[in-house]
PDB file of C-alpha atoms and ligand atoms in Angstrom:
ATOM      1  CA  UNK F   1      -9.615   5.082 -10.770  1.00 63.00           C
ATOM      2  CA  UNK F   2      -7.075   7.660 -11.325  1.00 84.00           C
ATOM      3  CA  UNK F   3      -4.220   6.760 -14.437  1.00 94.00           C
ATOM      4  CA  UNK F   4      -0.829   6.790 -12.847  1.00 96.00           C
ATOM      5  CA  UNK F   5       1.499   9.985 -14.455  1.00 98.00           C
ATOM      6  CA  UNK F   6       4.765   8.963 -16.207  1.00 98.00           C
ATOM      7  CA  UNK F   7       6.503  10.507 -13.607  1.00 98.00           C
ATOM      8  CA  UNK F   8       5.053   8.065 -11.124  1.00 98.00           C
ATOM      9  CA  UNK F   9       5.354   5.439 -13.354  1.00 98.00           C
ATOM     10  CA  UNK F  10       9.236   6.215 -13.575  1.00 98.00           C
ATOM     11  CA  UNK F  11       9.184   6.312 -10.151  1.00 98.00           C
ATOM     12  CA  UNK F  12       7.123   3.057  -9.295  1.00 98.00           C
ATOM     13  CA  UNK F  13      10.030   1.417 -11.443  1.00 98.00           C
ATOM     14  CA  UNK F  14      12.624   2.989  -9.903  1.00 98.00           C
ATOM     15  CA  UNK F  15      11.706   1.732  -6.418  1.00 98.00           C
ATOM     16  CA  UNK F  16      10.445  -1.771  -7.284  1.00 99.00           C
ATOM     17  CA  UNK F  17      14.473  -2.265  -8.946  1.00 98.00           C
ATOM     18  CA  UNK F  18      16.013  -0.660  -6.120  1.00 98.00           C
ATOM     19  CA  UNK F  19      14.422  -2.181  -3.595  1.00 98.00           C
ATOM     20  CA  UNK F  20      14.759  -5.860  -5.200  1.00 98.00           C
ATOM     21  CA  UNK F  21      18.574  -5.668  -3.483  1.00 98.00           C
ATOM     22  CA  UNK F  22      16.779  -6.407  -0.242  1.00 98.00           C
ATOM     23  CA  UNK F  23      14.599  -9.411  -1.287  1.00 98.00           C
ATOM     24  CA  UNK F  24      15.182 -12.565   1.070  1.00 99.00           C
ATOM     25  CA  UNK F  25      15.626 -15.399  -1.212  1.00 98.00           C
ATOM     26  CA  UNK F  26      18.155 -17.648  -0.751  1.00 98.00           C
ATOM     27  CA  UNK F  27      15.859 -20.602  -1.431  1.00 98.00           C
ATOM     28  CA  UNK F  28      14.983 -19.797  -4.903  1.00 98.00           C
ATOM     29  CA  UNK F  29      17.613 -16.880  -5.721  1.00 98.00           C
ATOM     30  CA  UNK F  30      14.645 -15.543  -7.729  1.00 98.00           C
ATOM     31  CA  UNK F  31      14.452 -11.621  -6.107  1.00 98.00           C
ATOM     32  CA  UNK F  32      11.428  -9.750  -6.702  1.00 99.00           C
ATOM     33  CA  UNK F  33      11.497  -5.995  -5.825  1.00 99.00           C
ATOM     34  CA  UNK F  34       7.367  -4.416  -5.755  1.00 99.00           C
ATOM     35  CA  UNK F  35       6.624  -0.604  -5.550  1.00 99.00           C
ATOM     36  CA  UNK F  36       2.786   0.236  -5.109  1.00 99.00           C
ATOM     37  CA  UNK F  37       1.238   3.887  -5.760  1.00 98.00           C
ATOM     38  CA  UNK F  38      -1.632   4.530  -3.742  1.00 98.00           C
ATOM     39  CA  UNK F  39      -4.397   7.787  -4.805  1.00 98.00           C
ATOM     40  CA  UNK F  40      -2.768   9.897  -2.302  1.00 98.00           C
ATOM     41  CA  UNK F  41       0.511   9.504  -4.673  1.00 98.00           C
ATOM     42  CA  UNK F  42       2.291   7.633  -2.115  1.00 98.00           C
ATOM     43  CA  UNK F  43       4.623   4.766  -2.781  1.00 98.00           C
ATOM     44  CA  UNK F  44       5.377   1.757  -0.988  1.00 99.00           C
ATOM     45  CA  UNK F  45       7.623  -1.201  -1.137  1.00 98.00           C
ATOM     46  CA  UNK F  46       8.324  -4.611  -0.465  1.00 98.00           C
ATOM     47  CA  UNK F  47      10.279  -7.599  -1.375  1.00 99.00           C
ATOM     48  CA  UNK F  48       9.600 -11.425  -1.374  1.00 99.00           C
ATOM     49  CA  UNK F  49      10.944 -13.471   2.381  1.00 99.00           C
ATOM     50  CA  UNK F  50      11.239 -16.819   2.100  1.00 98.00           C
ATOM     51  CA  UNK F  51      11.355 -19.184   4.756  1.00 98.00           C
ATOM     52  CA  UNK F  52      12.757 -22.467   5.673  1.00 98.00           C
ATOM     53  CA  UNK F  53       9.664 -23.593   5.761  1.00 98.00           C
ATOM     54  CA  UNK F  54       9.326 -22.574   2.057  1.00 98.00           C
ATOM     55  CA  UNK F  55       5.523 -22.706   2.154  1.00 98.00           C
ATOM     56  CA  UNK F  56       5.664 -19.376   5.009  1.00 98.00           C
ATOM     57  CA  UNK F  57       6.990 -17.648   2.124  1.00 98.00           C
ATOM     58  CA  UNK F  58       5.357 -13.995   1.053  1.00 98.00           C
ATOM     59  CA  UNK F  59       5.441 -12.995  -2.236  1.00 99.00           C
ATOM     60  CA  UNK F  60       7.280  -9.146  -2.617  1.00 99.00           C
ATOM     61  CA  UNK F  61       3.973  -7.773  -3.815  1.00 98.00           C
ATOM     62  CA  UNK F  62       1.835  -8.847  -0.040  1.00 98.00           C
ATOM     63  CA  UNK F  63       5.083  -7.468   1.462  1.00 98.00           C
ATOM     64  CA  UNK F  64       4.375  -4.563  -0.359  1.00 99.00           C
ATOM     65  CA  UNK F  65       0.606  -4.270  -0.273  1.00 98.00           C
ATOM     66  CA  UNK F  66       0.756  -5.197   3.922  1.00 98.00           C
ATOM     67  CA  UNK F  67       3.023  -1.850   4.150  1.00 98.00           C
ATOM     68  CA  UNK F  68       1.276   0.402   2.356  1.00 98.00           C
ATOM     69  CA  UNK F  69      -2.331  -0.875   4.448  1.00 98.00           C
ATOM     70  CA  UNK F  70      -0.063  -0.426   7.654  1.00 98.00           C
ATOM     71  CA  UNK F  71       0.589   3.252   6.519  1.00 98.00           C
ATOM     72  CA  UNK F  72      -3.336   3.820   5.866  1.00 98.00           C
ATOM     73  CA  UNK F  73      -3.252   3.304   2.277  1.00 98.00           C
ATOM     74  CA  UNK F  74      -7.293   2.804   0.971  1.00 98.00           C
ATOM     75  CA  UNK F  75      -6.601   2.152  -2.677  1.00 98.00           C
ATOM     76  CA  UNK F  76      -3.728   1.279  -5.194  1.00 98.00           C
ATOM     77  CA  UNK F  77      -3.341   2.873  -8.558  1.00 98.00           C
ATOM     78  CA  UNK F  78      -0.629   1.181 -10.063  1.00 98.00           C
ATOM     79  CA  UNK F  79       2.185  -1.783  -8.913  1.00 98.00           C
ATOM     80  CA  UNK F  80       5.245  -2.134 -10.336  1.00 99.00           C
ATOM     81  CA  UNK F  81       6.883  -5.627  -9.772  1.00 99.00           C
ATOM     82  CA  UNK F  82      10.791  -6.146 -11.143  1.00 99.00           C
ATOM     83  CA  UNK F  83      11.848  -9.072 -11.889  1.00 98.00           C
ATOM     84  CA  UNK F  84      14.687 -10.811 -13.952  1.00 98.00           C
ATOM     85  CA  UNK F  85      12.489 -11.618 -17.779  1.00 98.00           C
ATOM     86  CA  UNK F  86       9.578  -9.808 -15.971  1.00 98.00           C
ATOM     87  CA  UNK F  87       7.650 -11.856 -14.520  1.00 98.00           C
ATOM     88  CA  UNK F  88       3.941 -11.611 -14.012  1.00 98.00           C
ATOM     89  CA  UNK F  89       2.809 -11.896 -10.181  1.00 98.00           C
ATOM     90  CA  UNK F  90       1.298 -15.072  -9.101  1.00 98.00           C
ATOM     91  CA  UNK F  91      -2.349 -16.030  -8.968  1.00 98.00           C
ATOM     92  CA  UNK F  92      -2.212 -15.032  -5.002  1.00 98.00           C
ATOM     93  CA  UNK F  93      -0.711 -11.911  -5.415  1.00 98.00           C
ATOM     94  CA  UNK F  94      -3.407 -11.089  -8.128  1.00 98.00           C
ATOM     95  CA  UNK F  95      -6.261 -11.583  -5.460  1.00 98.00           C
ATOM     96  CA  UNK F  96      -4.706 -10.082  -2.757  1.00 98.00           C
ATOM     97  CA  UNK F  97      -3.921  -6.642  -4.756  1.00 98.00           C
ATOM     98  CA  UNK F  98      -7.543  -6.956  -6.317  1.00 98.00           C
ATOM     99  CA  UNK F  99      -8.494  -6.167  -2.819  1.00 97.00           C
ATOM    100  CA  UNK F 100      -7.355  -2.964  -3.011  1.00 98.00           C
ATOM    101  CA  UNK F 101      -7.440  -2.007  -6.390  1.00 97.00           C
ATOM    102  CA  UNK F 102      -9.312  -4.015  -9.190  1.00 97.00           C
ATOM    103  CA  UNK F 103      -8.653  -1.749 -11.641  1.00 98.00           C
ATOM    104  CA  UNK F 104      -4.887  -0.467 -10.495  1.00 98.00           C
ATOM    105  CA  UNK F 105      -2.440  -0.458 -13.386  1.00 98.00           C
ATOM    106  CA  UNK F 106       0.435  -3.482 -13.094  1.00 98.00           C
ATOM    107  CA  UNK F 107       3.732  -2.477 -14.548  1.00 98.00           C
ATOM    108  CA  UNK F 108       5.736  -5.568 -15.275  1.00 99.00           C
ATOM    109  CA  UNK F 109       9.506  -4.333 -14.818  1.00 99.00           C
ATOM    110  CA  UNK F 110      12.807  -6.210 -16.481  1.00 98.00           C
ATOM    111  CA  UNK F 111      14.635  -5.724 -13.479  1.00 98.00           C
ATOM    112  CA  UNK F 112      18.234  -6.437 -15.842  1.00 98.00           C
ATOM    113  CA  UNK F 113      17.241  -3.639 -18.285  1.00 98.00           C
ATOM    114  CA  UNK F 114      14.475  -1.303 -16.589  1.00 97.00           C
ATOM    115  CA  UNK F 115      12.110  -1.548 -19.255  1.00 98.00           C
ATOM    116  CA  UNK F 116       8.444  -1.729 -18.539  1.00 98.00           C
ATOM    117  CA  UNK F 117       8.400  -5.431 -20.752  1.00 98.00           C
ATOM    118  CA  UNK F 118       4.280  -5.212 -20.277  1.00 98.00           C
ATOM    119  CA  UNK F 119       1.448  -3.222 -18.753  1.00 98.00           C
ATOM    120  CA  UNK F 120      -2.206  -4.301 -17.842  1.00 98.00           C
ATOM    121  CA  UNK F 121      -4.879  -3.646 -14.981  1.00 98.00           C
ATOM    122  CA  UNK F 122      -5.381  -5.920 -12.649  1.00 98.00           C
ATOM    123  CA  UNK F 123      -8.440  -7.007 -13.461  1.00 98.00           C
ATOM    124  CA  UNK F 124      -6.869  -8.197 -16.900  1.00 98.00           C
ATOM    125  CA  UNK F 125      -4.742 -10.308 -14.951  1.00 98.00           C
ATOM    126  CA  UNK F 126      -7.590 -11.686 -12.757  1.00 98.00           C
ATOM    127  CA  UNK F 127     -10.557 -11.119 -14.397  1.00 98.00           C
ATOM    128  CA  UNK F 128     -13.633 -12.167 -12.189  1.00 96.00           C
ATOM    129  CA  UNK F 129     -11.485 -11.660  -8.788  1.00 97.00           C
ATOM    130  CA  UNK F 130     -13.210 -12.050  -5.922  1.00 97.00           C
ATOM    131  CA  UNK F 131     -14.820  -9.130  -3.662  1.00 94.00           C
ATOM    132  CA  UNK F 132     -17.276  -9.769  -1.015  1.00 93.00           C
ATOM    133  CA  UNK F 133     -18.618  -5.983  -1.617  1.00 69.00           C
ATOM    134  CA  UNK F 134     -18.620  -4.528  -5.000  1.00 54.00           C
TER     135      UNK F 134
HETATM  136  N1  THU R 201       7.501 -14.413  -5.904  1.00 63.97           N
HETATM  137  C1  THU R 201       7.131 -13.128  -5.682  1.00 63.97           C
HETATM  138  O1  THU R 201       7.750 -12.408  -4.881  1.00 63.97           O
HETATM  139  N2  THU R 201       6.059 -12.654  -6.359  1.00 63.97           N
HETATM  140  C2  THU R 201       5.289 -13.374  -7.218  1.00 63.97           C
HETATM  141  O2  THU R 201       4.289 -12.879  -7.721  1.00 63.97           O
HETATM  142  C3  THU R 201       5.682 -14.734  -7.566  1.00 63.97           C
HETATM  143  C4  THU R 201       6.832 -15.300  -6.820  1.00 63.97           C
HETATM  144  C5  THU R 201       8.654 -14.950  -5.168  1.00 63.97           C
HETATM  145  C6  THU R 201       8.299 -16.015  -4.165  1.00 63.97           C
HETATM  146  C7  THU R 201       9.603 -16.775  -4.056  1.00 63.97           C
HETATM  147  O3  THU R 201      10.410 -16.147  -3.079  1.00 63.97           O
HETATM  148  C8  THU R 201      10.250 -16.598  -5.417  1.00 63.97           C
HETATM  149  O4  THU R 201       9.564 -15.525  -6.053  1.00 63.97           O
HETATM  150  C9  THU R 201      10.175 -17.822  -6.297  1.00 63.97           C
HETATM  151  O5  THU R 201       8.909 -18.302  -6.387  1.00 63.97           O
END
């Protein structure tokens, strides 16, 4: 598993804050901006949609992770999520990432400040994920 560069990491912020602006969430108001980095270097987006039928909602990380698979993605590196105080991605979001990278670097972004507030893999966030192949 390749270590994302700091440019990339710089970047990954970048996008997951910029990005955030687009987020659907008048439900909660909580806006969550995701940028994923693939091993090809390529970055992807996405932001959460909610629903009126708040259970349809997706989270901004499967937004992101269904857009970089739809661009033939094969494995992440690193995910930045932005958030207001950071937050970590939800026990979904963890499995459906680990998917794709089990060992990917998560960047967890103060989307107020830009600072990086904490970094982990994945599998530090999800240890013992689940894989059908291994
Ligand atoms: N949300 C995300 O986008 N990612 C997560 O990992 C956790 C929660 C969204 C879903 C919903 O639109 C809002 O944050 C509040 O839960």
């Amino acid at each position: 598993m390749a270590e994302p560069t700091q440019d990339q990491i710089d970047e990954l912020v970048a996008v997951a804050i910029a990005v955030r602006g687009m987020a659907y969430a008048p439900f909660s108001k909580f806006y969550v901006g995701a940028a994923i980095l693939d091993n090809e270097g390529r970055v992807f987006s996405g932001v959460n949609v909610e629903n009126s039928s708040y259970g349809l909602t997706i989270c901004a990380e499967r937004t992101a992770a269904g857009t970089a698979i739809t661009a033939g993605a094969k494995e992440f590196v690193a995910v930045a999520v932005a958030t207001p105080g950071a937050a970590a991605p939800c026990g979904a979001c963890r499995q459906f990432l680990y998917e794709f990278g089990p060992r990917c670097t998560v960047l967890l972004v103060d989307s107020e400040t830009g600072a990086v507030k904490h970094t982990a893999t994945l599998d530090e966030f999800l240890p013992s994920g689940f894989r059908l192949s291994s």
